[in-house]
Each structure stands twice: as C-alpha cells, then as structure tokens.
mmCIF file of C-alpha atoms in Angstrom:
data_model
loop_
_atom_site.group_PDB
_atom_site.id
_atom_site.type_symbol
_atom_site.label_atom_id
_atom_site.label_comp_id
_atom_site.label_asym_id
_atom_site.label_seq_id
_atom_site.Cartn_x
_atom_site.Cartn_y
_atom_site.Cartn_z
ATOM 1 C CA UNK A 805 34.102 3.719 37.308
ATOM 2 C CA UNK A 806 37.649 2.765 36.297
ATOM 3 C CA UNK A 807 39.053 5.714 38.241
ATOM 4 C CA UNK A 808 37.021 4.691 41.298
ATOM 5 C CA UNK A 809 38.390 1.154 41.097
ATOM 6 C CA UNK A 810 41.937 2.433 40.715
ATOM 7 C CA UNK A 811 41.532 4.790 43.660
ATOM 8 C CA UNK A 812 39.989 2.023 45.728
ATOM 9 C CA UNK A 813 42.920 -0.261 44.867
ATOM 10 C CA UNK A 814 45.463 2.449 45.761
ATOM 11 C CA UNK A 815 43.772 2.990 49.117
ATOM 12 C CA UNK A 816 43.593 -0.756 49.743
ATOM 13 C CA UNK A 817 47.311 -1.073 48.972
ATOM 14 C CA UNK A 818 48.051 1.810 51.340
ATOM 15 C CA UNK A 819 46.012 0.150 54.064
ATOM 16 C CA UNK A 820 47.887 -3.121 53.525
ATOM 17 C CA UNK A 821 51.219 -1.295 53.868
ATOM 18 C CA UNK A 822 49.950 0.359 57.049
ATOM 19 C CA UNK A 823 48.937 -2.962 58.563
ATOM 20 C CA UNK A 824 52.313 -4.489 57.679
ATOM 21 C CA UNK A 825 54.057 -1.574 59.397
ATOM 22 C CA UNK A 826 52.381 -2.344 62.731
ATOM 23 C CA UNK A 827 53.842 -4.640 65.377
ATOM 24 C CA UNK A 828 52.096 -8.035 65.534
ATOM 25 C CA UNK A 829 49.939 -7.201 68.565
ATOM 26 C CA UNK A 830 48.707 -3.997 66.918
ATOM 27 C CA UNK A 831 47.989 -5.866 63.687
ATOM 28 C CA UNK A 832 45.792 -8.304 65.588
ATOM 29 C CA UNK A 833 43.969 -5.497 67.346
ATOM 30 C CA UNK A 834 43.540 -3.478 64.142
ATOM 31 C CA UNK A 835 42.205 -6.401 62.138
ATOM 32 C CA UNK A 836 39.895 -7.772 64.821
ATOM 33 C CA UNK A 837 38.634 -4.511 66.279
ATOM 34 C CA UNK A 838 38.606 -2.075 63.349
ATOM 35 C CA UNK A 839 38.462 -4.015 60.088
ATOM 36 C CA UNK A 840 36.526 -7.191 60.784
ATOM 37 C CA UNK A 841 32.794 -7.215 60.099
ATOM 38 C CA UNK A 842 32.332 -9.114 63.367
ATOM 39 C CA UNK A 843 34.285 -6.697 65.543
ATOM 40 C CA UNK A 844 35.917 -8.090 68.661
ATOM 41 C CA UNK A 845 35.050 -6.454 71.961
ATOM 42 C CA UNK A 846 37.597 -4.860 74.264
ATOM 43 C CA UNK A 847 37.015 -7.820 76.586
ATOM 44 C CA UNK A 848 37.658 -10.369 73.815
ATOM 45 C CA UNK A 849 40.926 -8.699 72.863
ATOM 46 C CA UNK A 850 42.025 -8.132 76.445
ATOM 47 C CA UNK A 851 41.720 -11.874 77.047
ATOM 48 C CA UNK A 852 43.369 -12.825 73.753
ATOM 49 C CA UNK A 853 46.298 -10.414 74.216
ATOM 50 C CA UNK A 854 46.539 -10.751 78.027
ATOM 51 C CA UNK A 855 45.989 -7.023 78.502
ATOM 52 C CA UNK A 856 43.473 -4.963 80.407
ATOM 53 C CA UNK A 857 40.524 -3.563 78.476
ATOM 54 C CA UNK A 858 41.860 -0.086 79.194
ATOM 55 C CA UNK A 859 45.233 -0.977 77.680
ATOM 56 C CA UNK A 860 43.526 -2.390 74.578
ATOM 57 C CA UNK A 861 41.558 0.856 74.282
ATOM 58 C CA UNK A 862 44.763 2.897 74.600
ATOM 59 C CA UNK A 863 46.487 0.843 71.914
ATOM 60 C CA UNK A 864 43.421 1.178 69.689
ATOM 61 C CA UNK A 865 43.575 4.966 70.028
ATOM 62 C CA UNK A 866 47.297 4.945 69.246
ATOM 63 C CA UNK A 867 46.641 2.856 66.124
ATOM 64 C CA UNK A 868 43.978 5.328 64.982
ATOM 65 C CA UNK A 869 46.465 8.172 65.342
ATOM 66 C CA UNK A 870 49.122 6.198 63.457
ATOM 67 C CA UNK A 871 46.614 5.443 60.693
ATOM 68 C CA UNK A 872 45.682 9.105 60.379
ATOM 69 C CA UNK A 873 49.336 10.152 60.109
ATOM 70 C CA UNK A 874 50.112 7.322 57.696
ATOM 71 C CA UNK A 875 47.218 8.162 55.371
ATOM 72 C CA UNK A 876 48.004 11.881 55.371
ATOM 73 C CA UNK A 877 51.545 10.998 54.370
ATOM 74 C CA UNK A 878 50.368 8.491 51.743
ATOM 75 C CA UNK A 879 47.897 10.940 50.229
ATOM 76 C CA UNK A 880 50.440 13.707 50.057
ATOM 77 C CA UNK A 881 52.748 11.405 48.056
ATOM 78 C CA UNK A 882 50.091 10.048 45.728
ATOM 79 C CA UNK A 883 49.192 12.484 42.955
ATOM 80 C CA UNK A 884 46.658 10.002 41.551
ATOM 81 C CA UNK A 885 44.601 9.970 44.731
ATOM 82 C CA UNK A 886 44.936 13.719 45.223
ATOM 83 C CA UNK A 887 43.674 14.366 41.676
ATOM 84 C CA UNK A 888 40.703 12.052 42.218
ATOM 85 C CA UNK A 889 39.863 13.726 45.512
ATOM 86 C CA UNK A 890 39.988 17.150 43.848
ATOM 87 C CA UNK A 891 37.522 15.944 41.217
ATOM 88 C CA UNK A 892 35.108 14.833 43.942
ATOM 89 C CA UNK A 893 35.041 18.289 45.548
#
C-alpha cells in the first residue's frame, strides 16, 4: 500500500511537470479535455481558444504524443517506478 502511494505520487509529480512544460493553450486543452471529470467538447474548446474544432483535435493529438514521449522518458529515469512496474508483471 505504501509503495502504491509512493508510485502514485511519483506519477502525479511527473504529470504536473508535464503540464507545466506545455504552452498555456495546450495546458488549457489538456486540463479541460483530458483531465477534467467534466470533459470539455471540441466545440467548447474551439470557442474558448478561438480555434476550429479540427485544430483543437490536432493539438489534442499532439499533446497525447508529447505525453507519451514525456512519460517514457520519465519512466526510464525513475528506478523506483521501474522496480514497481517489474513487481506488477
């Protein structure tokens, strides 16, 4: 249980660093479209950010790719998380 909480905290800290690394517009999109329990629609965000829905979708996909790359990098540099993941397998 302690290890799970520590791993959860490490992942949460990594996610916070990821969010801080994004430009402001991407932070808004990430938080409102991907993290919020009440997810914003493409239409909501297109109006809020003065972008087309298609552009919001493209940015969303780019953020997902950035997140994937960021987490792979974070995991490869975090022996604690890697050890916990090995235990789970």
